[in-house]
Amino acid sequence: MQHNVLILDFGSQYTQLIARRVRELNIFCEIFPFDKIPEDLSSYKAVILGGSPFSVRSEEALHPDLSQIRGKMPLLAVCYGAQYLAHFSGGEVAASNTREYGRANLSFIQENELFLEGVSPNSQVWMSHSDSIKQLPTNGVRIASTKDVENAAYKIEGETTYAIQFHPEVYHSTEGKQMLENFLVKIAEVPQNFTPKAFVEEIVAEMKEKIGTDKVVLGLSGGVDSTVAAVLLNKAIGNNLYCIFVNNGLLRKNEFQSVLDQYKGMGLNVKGVDASQRFYDALAGLDDPEAKRKAIGNAFIEVFDDEAHQLTDVKFLGQGTIYPDVIESVSATGGPSATIKSHHNVGGLPDFMKLKIVEPLRMLFKDEVRRVGATLGIDPELLGRHPFPGPGLAIRILGDITPEKVAILQEVDAIFINGLKEHNLYNSVWQAGAILLPVNSVGVMGDERTYEKVVALRAVESTDGMTADWVHLPYEFLMKTSNEIINKVKGVNRVVYDISSKPPATIEWE
Ligand code: XMP
């Protein structure tokens, strides 16, 4: 992959957002922890320093080695970055007198390329800091202020170094993306050539080169990431890609067969393995959520290992890992670096885990995966599917799992999801599903008293699953869905709708 822009991470929650904005400009960028700067920077055209939860004045201040960067290539320092450049290069940073959090308006001190194009006078920006730059660094020239922040932006004379106290990457900085474009395109002259089509061409060539005539095995889940990864690998190595799609008996109604047919229709070399009974056996009698997850994970590894063993001479394991997982595993503040391997001691690894790994999507954000999928001609319905948890319906059946309970929940879930689609609500919901509760409630049907299961419906809005709000589905729709479920699904006599947000609740019930 071409190396264009380097973003140094100092642990800010906004660093990924900077990368996403840069990518939206069709510019390729990579995030590296502040202390893991690549040795060879010759292919990078610009560097951005991000924000940080730390103060440059504290003992914990993070010190990047900028000797290969400062004055040698265009540099944009954001928030902590701006304070860092000031504090350690002849300026001064001190605690702010006023709270500098929220919207502010810039006033420009002198004409500057960073703000020249597409940025209006009084441009609104977003501030989020508790330290202020009291004195600019050596050769620093103020280029913008706000009402409360005198040194809101500065440049360094004699260098292509710019520093801004505000966050251009958040939406509240209404022209922040334009400022990033001015820096990257006008000042640093970075090419805007990172498009889905260019990515496909480049990654397919890269995979061809890396894999050659060797074989790759890959587990398909029915989700967007593994599907797009498989189509890319298939484009690179054709039928030397062996896909395995496991039915764990916990998928949505009819999903195994319909998705398998879809995969075959896409020309993938795929084997469907119905291992439902093996999963039900592994789950028998378990009602603790984590125990269920562990049993399903282990059963999957066993089934996949058995299948992979039937293939000979496989050298690679394909995975649908995406960029947020990669960043998380190397984050500046030591985010969880847990990979699948760290859960197992190396001696005890199943054979397929000893294979070399290929991850064609490891540089892409989720929305980019969808765009690449669209470029590859993958069915938009498949690309637009709601996220579905790996343990499937097992964590939506509270308590122990039996095939009978799975069958009931599949029926309920199908009515709910099909209803959302029919009423054009599916695409405006981030994730939806039904939950089978471990309680019976009293009802009446005709002259009979019933004592049957309760199901909950859940539909949430979210961007990444980290936080979520319940969706205000129309009452009419809820009424219709509830009637249909109670009339059609034997064993269910009550439907409730979950109106909890995350936090403090979670999306799943287990
Ligand atoms: P929670 O319930 O934590 O869910 O708010 C956040 C997102 O993660 C999904 N989820 C899982 N996905 N294995 C998965 O692959 C799991 O064990 C698991 N638990 C939750 C959930 O569906 C939601 O999208």
Coordinates of C-alpha atoms and ligand atoms in Angstrom, one line a residue:
M1 CA 0.0 0.0 0.0
Q2 CA 1.2 3.5 -0.8
H3 CA 2.4 5.4 2.3
N4 CA 1.2 9.0 2.1
V5 CA 0.3 10.5 5.5
L6 CA 1.5 9.4 8.9
I7 CA -0.6 10.2 11.9
L8 CA 1.0 9.9 15.3
D9 CA -1.2 8.7 18.1
F10 CA -0.8 10.1 21.6
G11 CA -3.8 8.2 22.9
S12 CA -6.6 10.6 22.0
Q13 CA -10.1 9.2 21.4
Y14 CA -10.1 11.4 18.3
T15 CA -7.1 10.0 16.5
Q16 CA -9.1 7.5 14.5
L17 CA -11.4 10.3 13.5
I18 CA -8.5 12.3 12.0
A19 CA -7.6 9.2 9.9
R20 CA -11.2 8.9 8.7
R21 CA -11.4 12.5 7.7
V22 CA -8.1 12.1 5.8
R23 CA -9.4 9.0 4.0
E24 CA -12.6 10.9 3.1
L25 CA -10.3 13.1 1.1
N26 CA -9.2 10.0 -0.8
I27 CA -5.8 10.2 0.8
F28 CA -4.2 7.1 2.3
C29 CA -3.0 7.5 5.9
E30 CA -1.8 5.3 8.7
I31 CA -1.8 5.7 12.4
F32 CA 1.3 4.8 14.4
P33 CA 1.9 5.1 18.2
F34 CA 4.0 8.2 18.9
D35 CA 7.0 6.0 20.0
K36 CA 6.8 3.6 17.0
I37 CA 7.6 6.0 14.1
P38 CA 8.6 4.0 11.0
E39 CA 12.4 4.2 10.4
D40 CA 12.0 4.8 6.7
L41 CA 9.8 7.9 6.1
S42 CA 10.8 8.4 2.5
S43 CA 7.3 7.4 1.2
Y44 CA 5.4 9.7 3.6
K45 CA 4.5 13.2 2.3
A46 CA 3.1 14.7 5.5
V47 CA 2.7 14.0 9.3
I48 CA -0.1 14.9 11.6
L49 CA 0.4 14.9 15.4
G50 CA -2.9 14.1 17.3
G51 CA -4.3 14.9 20.7
S52 CA -3.8 13.2 24.0
P53 CA -5.4 12.7 27.4
F54 CA -2.1 13.8 29.0
S55 CA -0.8 17.3 29.7
V56 CA 2.6 18.3 28.2
R57 CA 3.3 19.7 31.7
S58 CA 2.8 16.4 33.5
E59 CA 5.4 13.7 34.2
E60 CA 3.5 11.4 31.9
A61 CA 3.9 13.7 28.9
L62 CA 4.5 11.6 25.8
H63 CA 7.7 12.5 24.0
P64 CA 7.9 11.6 20.3
D65 CA 11.3 11.7 18.5
L66 CA 10.5 14.2 15.7
S67 CA 14.1 14.5 14.5
Q68 CA 13.3 12.9 11.1
I69 CA 10.2 15.0 10.7
R70 CA 10.4 18.6 12.0
G71 CA 11.6 20.9 9.3
K72 CA 12.0 18.0 6.9
M73 CA 8.4 17.5 5.8
P74 CA 5.0 19.2 6.2
L75 CA 3.8 18.8 9.7
L76 CA 0.4 19.6 11.2
A77 CA 0.2 19.5 15.0
V78 CA -3.3 19.2 16.6
C79 CA -4.2 20.0 20.2
Y80 CA -1.6 18.0 22.3
G81 CA 0.7 18.1 19.2
A82 CA 0.4 22.0 19.1
Q83 CA 1.1 22.2 22.8
Y84 CA 4.0 19.8 22.6
L85 CA 5.7 21.8 19.8
A86 CA 5.2 25.0 21.9
H87 CA 6.3 23.7 25.3
F88 CA 9.4 21.9 24.3
S89 CA 10.7 24.4 21.6
G90 CA 11.0 27.6 23.5
G91 CA 7.4 28.4 24.2
E92 CA 5.2 28.0 27.3
V93 CA 2.1 26.0 28.1
A94 CA 0.1 26.5 31.3
A95 CA -3.2 25.5 32.8
S96 CA -6.1 27.4 31.2
N97 CA -7.8 30.1 33.2
T98 CA -11.2 29.6 31.5
R99 CA -12.8 26.3 30.5
E100 CA -11.9 25.7 26.9
Y101 CA -14.3 23.1 25.8
G102 CA -16.9 23.3 23.1
R103 CA -17.6 25.6 20.1
A104 CA -15.5 28.7 19.4
N105 CA -15.0 31.0 16.4
L106 CA -11.7 31.7 14.8
S107 CA -10.5 35.2 13.9
F108 CA -7.6 35.2 11.5
I109 CA -4.5 37.3 12.4
Q110 CA -2.8 37.0 9.0
E111 CA -3.6 35.4 5.7
N112 CA -2.5 31.8 5.7
E113 CA -2.6 28.8 3.3
L114 CA -4.2 26.7 6.0
F115 CA -7.3 28.8 6.0
L116 CA -7.1 30.4 2.6
E117 CA -9.5 28.2 0.6
G118 CA -13.0 27.4 1.7
V119 CA -12.7 28.6 5.2
S120 CA -15.0 31.5 6.2
P121 CA -14.2 34.4 8.5
N122 CA -15.3 33.4 12.1
S123 CA -15.1 29.7 11.1
Q124 CA -16.6 27.5 13.9
V125 CA -14.2 25.1 15.5
W126 CA -14.3 22.6 18.4
M127 CA -12.1 23.1 21.5
S128 CA -11.4 20.4 24.0
H129 CA -8.4 21.1 26.2
S130 CA -7.5 22.2 29.7
D131 CA -4.0 23.6 29.0
S132 CA -3.3 26.8 27.0
I133 CA -0.3 27.9 24.9
K134 CA 0.8 31.0 26.7
Q135 CA 3.9 31.7 24.6
L136 CA 4.6 30.5 21.1
P137 CA 7.7 28.4 20.4
T138 CA 10.9 29.9 18.8
N139 CA 10.0 31.2 15.3
G140 CA 6.3 30.7 16.0
V141 CA 3.8 33.2 14.4
R142 CA 0.2 33.4 15.5
I143 CA -2.2 32.9 12.6
A144 CA -5.6 32.6 14.4
S145 CA -7.2 33.3 17.8
T146 CA -10.6 32.8 19.4
K147 CA -12.3 34.9 22.1
D148 CA -10.8 32.8 24.9
V149 CA -7.7 31.3 23.2
E150 CA -5.1 33.7 21.9
N151 CA -2.9 31.1 20.3
A152 CA -5.5 29.0 18.6
A153 CA -3.3 28.4 15.5
Y154 CA 0.3 29.2 14.7
K155 CA 3.0 28.4 12.1
I156 CA 6.7 28.1 12.4
E157 CA 8.7 30.4 10.2
G158 CA 11.2 28.6 8.0
E159 CA 9.4 25.3 8.2
T160 CA 6.1 23.8 6.7
T161 CA 5.0 23.3 10.3
Y162 CA 1.4 24.3 11.4
A163 CA -0.2 23.9 14.8
I164 CA -3.8 24.2 15.8
Q165 CA -5.3 24.0 19.3
F166 CA -8.7 23.0 18.1
H167 CA -9.9 19.6 16.6
P168 CA -10.5 19.9 12.8
E169 CA -11.6 16.2 12.7
V170 CA -14.9 16.6 14.7
Y171 CA -18.1 17.6 12.9
H172 CA -18.5 20.6 15.2
S173 CA -15.4 22.1 13.5
T174 CA -17.6 22.9 10.5
E175 CA -14.7 23.6 8.1
G176 CA -12.2 21.3 9.7
K177 CA -12.1 18.9 6.8
Q178 CA -11.4 21.8 4.5
M179 CA -8.5 22.8 6.7
L180 CA -7.1 19.3 6.6
E181 CA -7.5 19.4 2.8
N182 CA -5.7 22.7 2.6
F183 CA -2.8 21.3 4.6
L184 CA -2.6 18.0 2.8
V185 CA -3.4 18.9 -0.7
K186 CA -2.4 22.6 -1.1
I187 CA 0.6 22.7 1.3
A188 CA 1.9 19.1 1.4
E189 CA 0.8 18.2 -2.2
V190 CA -0.4 14.7 -1.2
P191 CA -2.1 12.9 -4.1
Q192 CA -5.9 12.2 -3.7
N193 CA -5.7 8.8 -5.3
F194 CA -7.0 6.5 -2.5
T195 CA -10.3 5.3 -4.1
P196 CA -12.0 1.9 -3.6
K197 CA -11.1 1.0 -7.2
A198 CA -7.4 1.9 -6.7
F199 CA -7.5 0.0 -3.4
V200 CA -8.9 -3.2 -5.1
E201 CA -6.2 -3.1 -7.9
E202 CA -3.4 -2.5 -5.4
I203 CA -4.4 -5.1 -2.8
V204 CA -5.2 -7.8 -5.4
A205 CA -1.7 -7.3 -6.9
E206 CA -0.2 -7.4 -3.4
M207 CA -2.0 -10.6 -2.4
K208 CA -1.1 -12.3 -5.7
E209 CA 2.5 -11.5 -5.0
K210 CA 2.4 -12.5 -1.4
I211 CA 0.5 -15.8 -1.9
G212 CA 1.7 -16.9 -5.3
T213 CA 0.4 -20.4 -6.0
D214 CA -0.1 -21.3 -2.4
K215 CA -3.5 -22.2 -0.9
V216 CA -5.5 -20.0 1.6
V217 CA -8.2 -21.2 4.0
L218 CA -10.8 -18.7 5.2
G219 CA -13.8 -18.9 7.5
L220 CA -16.9 -17.1 6.1
S221 CA -19.4 -15.8 8.7
G222 CA -22.1 -14.3 6.4
G223 CA -21.0 -10.8 7.6
V224 CA -19.6 -8.0 5.5
D225 CA -15.9 -8.2 6.4
S226 CA -15.3 -11.9 5.8
T227 CA -17.3 -11.7 2.6
V228 CA -15.4 -8.7 1.1
A229 CA -12.1 -10.3 2.3
A230 CA -13.0 -13.5 0.5
V231 CA -14.0 -11.8 -2.8
L232 CA -10.7 -9.9 -2.8
L233 CA -8.7 -13.0 -2.2
N234 CA -10.7 -14.9 -4.8
K235 CA -9.9 -12.2 -7.3
A236 CA -6.2 -12.6 -6.5
I237 CA -5.8 -16.4 -6.3
G238 CA -9.1 -17.8 -7.7
N239 CA -9.9 -21.3 -6.5
N240 CA -6.8 -21.6 -4.4
L241 CA -8.9 -19.8 -1.8
Y242 CA -10.9 -22.4 0.2
C243 CA -13.7 -20.9 2.1
I244 CA -15.5 -22.7 5.0
F245 CA -18.9 -21.5 6.1
V246 CA -20.0 -23.2 9.4
N247 CA -23.6 -23.6 10.5
N248 CA -23.4 -23.4 14.3
G249 CA -27.2 -23.9 14.5
L250 CA -27.5 -20.4 16.0
L251 CA -27.9 -18.4 12.8
R252 CA -31.1 -16.6 11.7
K253 CA -33.9 -18.6 10.1
N254 CA -32.9 -20.1 6.7
E255 CA -29.7 -18.1 6.8
F256 CA -27.2 -20.9 6.4
Q257 CA -28.7 -22.1 3.1
S258 CA -29.5 -18.8 1.6
V259 CA -26.1 -17.2 2.4
L260 CA -24.3 -20.4 1.2
D261 CA -26.2 -20.2 -2.1
Q262 CA -25.3 -16.5 -2.4
Y263 CA -21.6 -17.3 -1.8
K264 CA -21.7 -19.9 -4.5
G265 CA -23.4 -17.5 -6.8
M266 CA -20.5 -15.1 -6.3
G267 CA -18.1 -17.8 -7.6
L268 CA -16.5 -18.5 -4.3
N269 CA -14.9 -21.9 -3.7
V270 CA -16.9 -22.5 -0.5
K271 CA -17.8 -25.5 1.6
G272 CA -20.9 -25.4 3.9
V273 CA -20.5 -27.4 7.0
D274 CA -23.6 -28.1 9.1
A275 CA -22.2 -28.6 12.6
S276 CA -25.4 -27.5 14.5
Q277 CA -25.5 -30.7 16.6
R278 CA -21.9 -30.3 17.7
F279 CA -22.6 -26.8 18.9
Y280 CA -25.9 -27.8 20.7
D281 CA -23.9 -30.7 22.4
A282 CA -21.2 -28.2 23.5
L283 CA -23.9 -25.8 24.9
A284 CA -26.0 -28.4 26.7
G285 CA -26.8 -27.3 30.2
L286 CA -24.8 -24.1 30.0
D287 CA -26.6 -20.9 31.1
D288 CA -23.8 -18.5 32.0
P289 CA -23.3 -16.1 29.1
E290 CA -19.5 -16.3 29.1
A291 CA -19.5 -20.1 29.4
K292 CA -21.8 -20.2 26.4
R293 CA -19.4 -17.9 24.4
K294 CA -16.4 -20.0 25.4
A295 CA -18.2 -23.2 24.4
I296 CA -19.1 -21.8 21.0
G297 CA -15.6 -20.4 20.4
N298 CA -14.0 -23.7 21.2
A299 CA -16.5 -25.7 19.1
F300 CA -15.9 -23.4 16.2
I301 CA -12.1 -23.9 16.5
E302 CA -12.6 -27.7 16.5
V303 CA -14.9 -27.7 13.5
F304 CA -12.7 -25.3 11.5
D305 CA -9.6 -27.3 12.4
D306 CA -11.2 -30.6 11.3
E307 CA -12.2 -29.0 7.9
A308 CA -8.8 -27.3 7.4
H309 CA -7.1 -30.7 8.0
Q310 CA -9.0 -32.1 5.0
L311 CA -7.2 -29.6 2.8
T312 CA -3.6 -30.3 1.9
D313 CA -0.8 -27.9 1.5
V314 CA -2.6 -24.9 2.8
K315 CA 0.0 -22.2 3.7
F316 CA -2.2 -19.2 4.7
L317 CA -5.2 -18.3 6.9
G318 CA -7.3 -15.5 5.5
Q319 CA -9.0 -13.2 7.9
G320 CA -11.4 -10.3 7.7
T321 CA -9.6 -8.1 10.2
I322 CA -10.2 -4.4 9.7
Y323 CA -8.2 -1.3 10.7
P324 CA -9.9 -0.4 14.0
D325 CA -8.9 -3.8 15.3
V326 CA -5.3 -3.3 14.1
I327 CA -5.1 0.2 15.7
E328 CA -6.6 -1.1 18.9
S329 CA -3.9 -3.8 19.2
V330 CA -1.0 -1.3 18.9
S331 CA -2.6 1.8 20.5
A332 CA -0.3 4.4 22.2
T333 CA -2.0 3.8 25.5
G334 CA -1.6 0.1 25.3
G335 CA -5.1 -1.0 24.3
P336 CA -5.9 -4.6 24.4
S337 CA -3.4 -6.3 22.2
A338 CA -5.3 -9.6 22.4
T339 CA -5.3 -11.5 19.2
I340 CA -6.9 -14.9 18.8
K341 CA -3.5 -16.4 19.4
S342 CA -2.9 -14.9 22.8
H343 CA -5.8 -16.9 24.2
H344 CA -3.9 -20.1 23.5
N345 CA -0.5 -21.3 24.4
V346 CA 1.5 -21.7 21.2
G347 CA 2.2 -25.4 21.7
G348 CA -1.6 -26.1 21.9
L349 CA -2.6 -24.1 18.9
P350 CA -4.8 -25.8 16.4
D351 CA -3.0 -26.4 13.2
F352 CA -4.8 -23.8 11.1
M353 CA -3.6 -21.2 13.6
K354 CA 0.0 -22.0 12.8
L355 CA -0.6 -20.8 9.2
K356 CA 0.7 -17.5 7.9
I357 CA -2.0 -14.8 8.1
V358 CA -3.4 -12.7 5.1
E359 CA -5.7 -9.8 6.0
P360 CA -6.7 -7.9 2.9
L361 CA -8.8 -5.4 4.8
R362 CA -6.4 -4.6 7.6
M363 CA -6.0 -1.0 6.4
L364 CA -9.7 -0.2 6.0
F365 CA -12.4 1.3 8.2
K366 CA -15.8 -0.4 8.1
D367 CA -17.4 2.2 5.8
E368 CA -14.5 1.7 3.4
V369 CA -15.0 -2.1 3.5
R370 CA -18.6 -1.5 2.3
R371 CA -17.4 0.9 -0.5
V372 CA -14.9 -1.7 -1.6
G373 CA -17.6 -4.4 -1.5
A374 CA -19.8 -2.2 -3.7
T375 CA -16.9 -1.7 -6.2
L376 CA -16.5 -5.5 -6.3
G377 CA -20.2 -5.8 -7.2
I378 CA -21.3 -7.5 -4.0
D379 CA -25.1 -7.5 -3.4
P380 CA -26.0 -4.2 -1.6
E381 CA -28.3 -6.2 0.6
L382 CA -25.5 -8.3 1.9
L383 CA -23.3 -5.2 2.4
G384 CA -26.0 -3.4 4.3
R385 CA -26.7 -6.3 6.7
H386 CA -27.0 -5.4 10.4
P387 CA -24.1 -6.6 12.6
F388 CA -24.7 -10.1 14.1
P389 CA -22.8 -11.4 17.0
G390 CA -20.5 -14.4 16.5
P391 CA -22.3 -16.5 19.2
G392 CA -25.5 -15.7 17.3
L393 CA -28.9 -16.5 18.9
A394 CA -27.1 -18.2 21.8
I395 CA -26.7 -14.8 23.5
R396 CA -30.3 -13.8 22.6
I397 CA -31.7 -16.9 24.4
L398 CA -31.3 -16.1 28.1
G399 CA -30.3 -19.2 30.0
D400 CA -29.6 -22.6 28.5
I401 CA -29.9 -23.4 24.8
T402 CA -32.1 -26.1 23.2
P403 CA -32.9 -26.6 19.5
E404 CA -36.6 -26.0 20.3
K405 CA -35.8 -22.5 21.8
V406 CA -33.6 -21.7 18.8
A407 CA -36.5 -22.6 16.5
I408 CA -38.9 -20.3 18.4
L409 CA -36.5 -17.4 18.4
Q410 CA -35.7 -17.9 14.7
E411 CA -39.4 -17.5 13.9
V412 CA -39.9 -14.4 16.0
D413 CA -36.7 -12.8 14.7
A414 CA -37.7 -13.5 11.1
I415 CA -41.1 -11.8 11.6
F416 CA -39.4 -8.8 13.2
I417 CA -36.6 -8.4 10.6
N418 CA -38.8 -9.0 7.6
G419 CA -41.3 -6.5 9.0
L420 CA -38.5 -3.9 9.3
K421 CA -37.6 -4.5 5.7
E422 CA -41.2 -4.4 4.4
H423 CA -41.8 -1.1 6.2
N424 CA -38.5 0.4 4.9
L425 CA -37.2 0.7 8.5
Y426 CA -34.3 -1.8 8.2
N427 CA -31.7 0.6 6.7
S428 CA -32.4 3.3 9.3
V429 CA -31.7 0.8 12.2
W430 CA -28.1 -0.1 13.1
Q431 CA -28.9 -3.4 14.6
A432 CA -32.1 -5.3 15.5
G433 CA -33.1 -8.6 16.8
A434 CA -35.3 -10.5 19.2
I435 CA -34.5 -12.0 22.6
L436 CA -36.2 -15.0 24.2
L437 CA -36.7 -14.4 27.9
P438 CA -36.5 -17.1 30.5
V439 CA -39.9 -16.3 31.9
N440 CA -43.4 -17.5 31.2
S441 CA -46.4 -15.2 31.4
V442 CA -50.1 -15.8 31.7
G443 CA -52.3 -15.0 28.7
V444 CA -55.7 -15.9 27.3
M445 CA -56.4 -17.5 24.0
G446 CA -60.1 -18.1 23.3
D447 CA -61.5 -19.5 26.5
E448 CA -58.1 -21.0 27.4
R449 CA -55.6 -19.7 29.9
T450 CA -52.0 -19.9 28.5
Y451 CA -48.7 -19.9 30.2
E452 CA -46.1 -19.2 27.6
K453 CA -42.8 -17.5 26.7
V454 CA -42.1 -13.7 26.6
V455 CA -39.9 -12.3 23.8
A456 CA -38.3 -8.8 23.7
L457 CA -37.6 -6.9 20.5
R458 CA -34.5 -4.7 20.4
A459 CA -33.6 -2.1 17.7
V460 CA -30.8 0.4 18.2
E461 CA -29.2 3.3 16.5
S462 CA -25.4 3.5 16.7
T463 CA -22.3 4.2 14.7
D464 CA -19.9 1.7 16.1
G465 CA -21.7 -0.3 18.8
M466 CA -19.9 1.4 21.6
T467 CA -22.9 3.6 22.5
A468 CA -26.4 3.1 21.3
D469 CA -29.9 4.5 21.5
W470 CA -33.1 2.6 21.2
V471 CA -35.0 3.4 18.0
H472 CA -38.4 5.1 18.2
L473 CA -40.1 2.5 16.0
P474 CA -43.7 3.6 15.0
Y475 CA -46.4 2.3 17.3
E476 CA -48.3 1.0 14.3
F477 CA -45.4 -1.1 13.3
L478 CA -44.8 -2.5 16.8
M479 CA -48.5 -3.4 17.1
K480 CA -48.5 -5.2 13.8
T481 CA -45.3 -7.1 14.6
S482 CA -46.5 -8.0 18.1
N483 CA -49.8 -9.4 16.7
E484 CA -48.1 -11.3 14.0
I485 CA -45.6 -12.9 16.5
I486 CA -48.2 -13.9 19.0
N487 CA -50.6 -15.3 16.3
K488 CA -48.0 -17.2 14.4
V489 CA -45.3 -18.4 16.8
K490 CA -46.5 -21.2 18.9
G491 CA -45.2 -21.0 22.5
V492 CA -45.1 -17.1 22.7
N493 CA -47.9 -15.1 24.2
R494 CA -46.3 -11.8 25.0
V495 CA -44.0 -9.3 23.2
V496 CA -42.1 -6.4 24.9
Y497 CA -40.0 -3.6 23.4
D498 CA -36.6 -2.8 24.9
I499 CA -36.3 1.0 25.6
S500 CA -32.8 1.0 27.2
S501 CA -29.9 2.9 25.9
K502 CA -26.2 1.9 26.0
P503 CA -24.7 2.9 28.4
P504 CA -25.9 1.9 31.0
A505 CA -27.5 -1.1 29.2
T506 CA -25.8 -3.0 26.4
I507 CA -27.1 -3.9 23.0
E508 CA -27.3 -7.6 23.7
W509 CA -29.0 -9.0 26.8
E510 CA -26.1 -11.3 27.6
Ligands
XMP1 P1 -23.0 -5.1 23.5 O1 -24.0 -6.1 23.9 O2 -21.7 -5.3 24.2 O3 -22.7 -5.3 21.9 O4 -23.5 -3.7 23.6 C1 -22.0 -4.5 21.1 C2 -21.9 -5.1 19.7 O5 -21.1 -6.3 19.8 C3 -21.9 -7.4 19.4 N1 -21.5 -8.5 20.3 C4 -20.7 -9.5 20.0 N2 -20.2 -9.8 18.8 N3 -19.3 -11.8 19.7 C5 -19.4 -11.0 18.7 O6 -18.9 -11.3 17.6 C6 -19.8 -11.6 21.0 O7 -19.6 -12.3 21.9 C7 -20.6 -10.4 21.1 N4 -21.3 -9.8 22.1 C8 -21.8 -8.7 21.6 C9 -23.3 -7.0 19.5 O8 -24.1 -7.7 18.7 C10 -23.2 -5.5 19.2 O9 -23.2 -5.4 17.8

